[in-house]
Amino acid sequence: SRNKSYLKPAATRTVKAKKAITAVGPRIFNSLPDGIKASYHFPGFKYAIRSHLQQENMMKRCFNGEILCKYI
């Protein structure tokens, strides 16, 4: 099913409520790649999320020129 790993954020009316964990948490989880959300056990999820964030950080640094400048 398409929305099997989709979490529905809480309905909000105020700016403060939009920043609450009940609204932000599901949005962050839904933005993760499906491979990470499909993890069956917490240690596997933890490893996958850590690897994803490290790779994402590395890509941002590469495209901002921080890493390329070191080798030019």
CSV table of N, CA, C and O in Angstrom, one decimal:
chain,number,residue,atom,x,y,z
A,1,SER,N,0.8,-1.2,0.0
A,1,SER,CA,0.0,0.0,0.0
A,1,SER,C,0.9,1.2,0.0
A,1,SER,O,1.9,1.3,0.6
A,2,ARG,N,0.4,2.2,-0.7
A,2,ARG,CA,1.2,3.4,-0.9
A,2,ARG,C,1.5,4.2,0.4
A,2,ARG,O,2.6,4.7,0.6
A,3,ASN,N,0.5,4.4,1.2
A,3,ASN,CA,0.7,5.2,2.4
A,3,ASN,C,0.9,4.4,3.7
A,3,ASN,O,0.6,4.9,4.8
A,4,LYS,N,1.4,3.2,3.6
A,4,LYS,CA,1.6,2.3,4.7
A,4,LYS,C,2.5,3.0,5.8
A,4,LYS,O,2.2,2.9,6.9
A,5,SER,N,3.6,3.7,5.4
A,5,SER,CA,4.5,4.3,6.3
A,5,SER,C,4.3,5.8,6.4
A,5,SER,O,5.2,6.5,6.8
A,6,TYR,N,3.1,6.3,6.1
A,6,TYR,CA,2.8,7.7,6.2
A,6,TYR,C,2.2,8.0,7.5
A,6,TYR,O,1.2,7.4,7.9
A,7,LEU,N,2.7,9.0,8.2
A,7,LEU,CA,2.1,9.5,9.4
A,7,LEU,C,1.4,10.8,9.2
A,7,LEU,O,1.8,11.7,8.4
A,8,LYS,N,0.2,10.9,9.8
A,8,LYS,CA,-0.6,12.1,9.6
A,8,LYS,C,-0.3,13.2,10.7
A,8,LYS,O,-0.5,12.9,11.8
A,9,PRO,N,0.2,14.3,10.3
A,9,PRO,CA,0.5,15.4,11.3
A,9,PRO,C,-0.8,15.8,12.0
A,9,PRO,O,-1.8,15.8,11.4
A,10,ALA,N,-0.6,16.3,13.2
A,10,ALA,CA,-1.8,16.8,13.9
A,10,ALA,C,-2.3,18.1,13.3
A,10,ALA,O,-1.5,18.9,12.7
A,11,ALA,N,-3.6,18.3,13.3
A,11,ALA,CA,-4.2,19.5,12.7
A,11,ALA,C,-3.8,20.7,13.7
A,11,ALA,O,-3.8,20.6,14.9
A,12,THR,N,-3.4,21.8,13.0
A,12,THR,CA,-2.9,23.0,13.8
A,12,THR,C,-3.6,24.2,13.3
A,12,THR,O,-3.9,24.3,12.1
A,13,ARG,N,-3.7,25.2,14.2
A,13,ARG,CA,-4.3,26.5,13.8
A,13,ARG,C,-3.3,27.7,14.1
A,13,ARG,O,-3.5,28.7,13.5
A,14,THR,N,-2.4,27.5,15.0
A,14,THR,CA,-1.5,28.6,15.4
A,14,THR,C,-0.1,28.2,15.0
A,14,THR,O,0.3,27.1,14.8
A,15,VAL,N,0.7,29.3,14.9
A,15,VAL,CA,2.2,29.1,14.6
A,15,VAL,C,2.8,28.2,15.7
A,15,VAL,O,3.6,27.4,15.4
A,16,LYS,N,2.5,28.5,16.9
A,16,LYS,CA,3.1,27.7,18.0
A,16,LYS,C,2.7,26.3,17.9
A,16,LYS,O,3.6,25.4,18.1
A,17,ALA,N,1.5,25.9,17.6
A,17,ALA,CA,1.1,24.6,17.4
A,17,ALA,C,1.8,23.9,16.2
A,17,ALA,O,2.1,22.7,16.3
A,18,LYS,N,2.1,24.6,15.2
A,18,LYS,CA,2.8,24.1,14.0
A,18,LYS,C,4.2,23.7,14.4
A,18,LYS,O,4.8,22.8,13.7
A,19,LYS,N,4.8,24.2,15.5
A,19,LYS,CA,6.1,23.9,15.9
A,19,LYS,C,6.1,22.8,16.9
A,19,LYS,O,7.2,22.3,17.3
A,20,ALA,N,5.0,22.3,17.3
A,20,ALA,CA,4.9,21.2,18.3
A,20,ALA,C,5.4,19.9,17.7
A,20,ALA,O,5.3,19.7,16.5
A,21,ILE,N,5.9,19.0,18.6
A,21,ILE,CA,6.4,17.7,18.1
A,21,ILE,C,5.3,16.9,17.4
A,21,ILE,O,5.6,16.1,16.5
A,22,THR,N,4.0,17.1,17.8
A,22,THR,CA,3.0,16.3,17.2
A,22,THR,C,2.7,16.7,15.8
A,22,THR,O,2.1,16.0,15.0
A,23,ALA,N,3.2,17.9,15.4
A,23,ALA,CA,3.0,18.4,14.0
A,23,ALA,C,4.3,18.2,13.3
A,23,ALA,O,4.3,17.8,12.1
A,24,VAL,N,5.4,18.5,13.9
A,24,VAL,CA,6.7,18.4,13.2
A,24,VAL,C,7.2,17.0,13.0
A,24,VAL,O,7.8,16.6,12.0
A,25,GLY,N,7.1,16.2,14.1
A,25,GLY,CA,7.6,14.8,14.0
A,25,GLY,C,7.1,14.0,12.8
A,25,GLY,O,7.9,13.4,12.1
A,26,PRO,N,5.8,14.0,12.6
A,26,PRO,CA,5.3,13.2,11.4
A,26,PRO,C,5.8,13.8,10.1
A,26,PRO,O,6.0,13.1,9.2
A,27,ARG,N,5.9,15.1,10.0
A,27,ARG,CA,6.4,15.7,8.7
A,27,ARG,C,7.9,15.3,8.5
A,27,ARG,O,8.2,15.0,7.4
A,28,ILE,N,8.7,15.3,9.5
A,28,ILE,CA,10.1,14.8,9.4
A,28,ILE,C,10.1,13.4,9.0
A,28,ILE,O,10.8,13.0,8.1
A,29,PHE,N,9.3,12.5,9.7
A,29,PHE,CA,9.3,11.1,9.4
A,29,PHE,C,8.9,10.9,7.9
A,29,PHE,O,9.5,10.0,7.2
A,30,ASN,N,7.8,11.6,7.5
A,30,ASN,CA,7.3,11.4,6.1
A,30,ASN,C,8.3,11.8,5.1
A,30,ASN,O,8.3,11.3,3.9
A,31,SER,N,9.3,12.7,5.4
A,31,SER,CA,10.2,13.2,4.4
A,31,SER,C,11.4,12.2,4.3
A,31,SER,O,12.2,12.4,3.4
A,32,LEU,N,11.5,11.2,5.2
A,32,LEU,CA,12.6,10.2,5.1
A,32,LEU,C,12.4,9.3,3.9
A,32,LEU,O,11.3,9.0,3.5
A,33,PRO,N,13.5,8.8,3.3
A,33,PRO,CA,13.4,7.8,2.2
A,33,PRO,C,12.7,6.5,2.7
A,33,PRO,O,12.7,6.2,3.9
A,34,ASP,N,11.9,5.9,1.8
A,34,ASP,CA,11.2,4.7,2.2
A,34,ASP,C,12.0,3.6,2.8
A,34,ASP,O,11.6,2.8,3.6
A,35,GLY,N,13.3,3.5,2.3
A,35,GLY,CA,14.1,2.4,2.9
A,35,GLY,C,14.4,2.6,4.4
A,35,GLY,O,14.5,1.6,5.1
A,36,ILE,N,14.5,3.8,4.8
A,36,ILE,CA,14.7,4.1,6.2
A,36,ILE,C,13.4,3.8,7.0
A,36,ILE,O,13.4,3.1,8.1
A,37,LYS,N,12.3,4.2,6.5
A,37,LYS,CA,11.0,4.0,7.2
A,37,LYS,C,10.6,2.6,7.2
A,37,LYS,O,9.9,2.2,8.1
A,38,ALA,N,11.2,1.7,6.3
A,38,ALA,CA,10.8,0.3,6.3
A,38,ALA,C,11.7,-0.5,7.3
A,38,ALA,O,11.5,-1.7,7.4
A,39,SER,N,12.5,0.1,8.1
A,39,SER,CA,13.3,-0.6,9.0
A,39,SER,C,12.4,-1.3,10.1
A,39,SER,O,11.5,-0.7,10.6
A,40,TYR,N,12.7,-2.6,10.3
A,40,TYR,CA,11.9,-3.4,11.3
A,40,TYR,C,12.3,-3.2,12.7
A,40,TYR,O,11.5,-3.3,13.6
A,41,HIS,N,13.6,-2.9,13.0
A,41,HIS,CA,14.1,-2.9,14.3
A,41,HIS,C,14.8,-1.5,14.6
A,41,HIS,O,15.3,-0.9,13.6
A,42,PHE,N,14.7,-1.1,15.8
A,42,PHE,CA,15.3,0.2,16.1
A,42,PHE,C,16.8,0.4,15.8
A,42,PHE,O,17.2,1.4,15.2
A,43,PRO,N,17.6,-0.6,16.1
A,43,PRO,CA,19.0,-0.5,15.8
A,43,PRO,C,19.2,-0.3,14.2
A,43,PRO,O,20.1,0.5,13.8
A,44,GLY,N,18.5,-1.0,13.4
A,44,GLY,CA,18.6,-0.8,12.0
A,44,GLY,C,18.1,0.5,11.5
A,44,GLY,O,18.7,1.2,10.7
A,45,PHE,N,17.0,1.0,12.1
A,45,PHE,CA,16.5,2.4,11.8
A,45,PHE,C,17.5,3.4,12.2
A,45,PHE,O,17.8,4.3,11.5
A,46,LYS,N,18.1,3.2,13.4
A,46,LYS,CA,19.1,4.2,13.9
A,46,LYS,C,20.3,4.3,13.0
A,46,LYS,O,20.8,5.3,12.7
A,47,TYR,N,20.8,3.1,12.6
A,47,TYR,CA,21.9,3.0,11.6
A,47,TYR,C,21.6,3.7,10.3
A,47,TYR,O,22.4,4.5,9.8
A,48,ALA,N,20.4,3.4,9.8
A,48,ALA,CA,20.0,3.9,8.5
A,48,ALA,C,19.8,5.5,8.5
A,48,ALA,O,20.3,6.2,7.6
A,49,ILE,N,19.2,6.0,9.6
A,49,ILE,CA,19.0,7.4,9.7
A,49,ILE,C,20.4,8.1,9.9
A,49,ILE,O,20.6,9.2,9.3
A,50,ARG,N,21.2,7.6,10.7
A,50,ARG,CA,22.6,8.2,10.9
A,50,ARG,C,23.3,8.2,9.5
A,50,ARG,O,23.9,9.2,9.2
A,51,SER,N,23.3,7.1,8.8
A,51,SER,CA,24.0,7.1,7.5
A,51,SER,C,23.4,8.1,6.5
A,51,SER,O,24.1,8.8,5.8
A,52,HIS,N,22.1,8.2,6.5
A,52,HIS,CA,21.4,9.1,5.6
A,52,HIS,C,21.8,10.5,5.9
A,52,HIS,O,22.1,11.3,5.0
A,53,LEU,N,21.8,10.9,7.2
A,53,LEU,CA,22.1,12.3,7.6
A,53,LEU,C,23.6,12.6,7.3
A,53,LEU,O,23.9,13.7,6.9
A,54,GLN,N,24.5,11.6,7.5
A,54,GLN,CA,25.9,11.9,7.2
A,54,GLN,C,26.1,12.1,5.8
A,54,GLN,O,26.8,13.0,5.3
A,55,GLN,N,25.4,11.3,4.9
A,55,GLN,CA,25.5,11.4,3.5
A,55,GLN,C,24.9,12.7,3.0
A,55,GLN,O,25.5,13.4,2.2
A,56,GLU,N,23.8,13.1,3.6
A,56,GLU,CA,23.2,14.4,3.2
A,56,GLU,C,24.1,15.5,3.6
A,56,GLU,O,24.2,16.5,2.8
A,57,ASN,N,24.7,15.5,4.7
A,57,ASN,CA,25.6,16.5,5.2
A,57,ASN,C,26.8,16.6,4.2
A,57,ASN,O,27.2,17.7,3.9
A,58,MET,N,27.3,15.5,3.8
A,58,MET,CA,28.5,15.4,3.0
A,58,MET,C,28.1,16.0,1.6
A,58,MET,O,28.9,16.8,1.0
A,59,MET,N,26.9,15.7,1.1
A,59,MET,CA,26.5,16.2,-0.2
A,59,MET,C,26.4,17.8,-0.1
A,59,MET,O,26.8,18.5,-1.1
A,60,LYS,N,25.8,18.3,0.9
A,60,LYS,CA,25.6,19.7,1.1
A,60,LYS,C,27.0,20.4,1.1
A,60,LYS,O,27.2,21.4,0.5
A,61,ARG,N,27.9,19.8,1.8
A,61,ARG,CA,29.3,20.4,1.9
A,61,ARG,C,30.0,20.3,0.6
A,61,ARG,O,30.7,21.3,0.2
A,62,CYS,N,29.8,19.3,-0.2
A,62,CYS,CA,30.4,19.2,-1.5
A,62,CYS,C,29.9,20.2,-2.5
A,62,CYS,O,30.6,20.9,-3.2
A,63,PHE,N,28.6,20.4,-2.5
A,63,PHE,CA,28.0,21.4,-3.4
A,63,PHE,C,28.1,22.8,-2.9
A,63,PHE,O,28.1,23.7,-3.8
A,64,ASN,N,28.4,23.0,-1.7
A,64,ASN,CA,28.7,24.4,-1.2
A,64,ASN,C,30.2,24.7,-1.5
A,64,ASN,O,30.6,25.8,-1.2
A,65,GLY,N,31.0,23.8,-1.9
A,65,GLY,CA,32.4,24.0,-2.2
A,65,GLY,C,33.3,23.8,-1.1
A,65,GLY,O,34.5,24.0,-1.3
A,66,GLU,N,32.9,23.5,0.1
A,66,GLU,CA,33.8,23.4,1.3
A,66,GLU,C,34.8,22.3,1.0
A,66,GLU,O,36.0,22.4,1.4
A,67,ILE,N,34.4,21.1,0.5
A,67,ILE,CA,35.3,20.0,0.3
A,67,ILE,C,36.1,20.2,-1.0
A,67,ILE,O,37.3,19.9,-1.0
A,68,LEU,N,35.5,20.6,-2.0
A,68,LEU,CA,36.2,20.8,-3.3
A,68,LEU,C,37.3,21.8,-3.2
A,68,LEU,O,38.4,21.6,-3.8
A,69,CYS,N,37.2,22.8,-2.4
A,69,CYS,CA,38.2,23.8,-2.2
A,69,CYS,C,39.5,23.2,-1.6
A,69,CYS,O,40.6,23.7,-1.9
A,70,LYS,N,39.3,22.2,-0.8
A,70,LYS,CA,40.5,21.6,-0.2
A,70,LYS,C,41.4,20.9,-1.2
A,70,LYS,O,42.6,20.8,-1.0
A,71,TYR,N,40.8,20.4,-2.3
A,71,TYR,CA,41.6,19.6,-3.3
A,71,TYR,C,41.9,20.4,-4.5
A,71,TYR,O,42.6,19.9,-5.4
A,72,ILE,N,41.6,21.7,-4.6
A,72,ILE,CA,41.9,22.5,-5.8
A,72,ILE,C,43.2,23.3,-5.5
A,72,ILE,O,43.4,23.9,-4.5
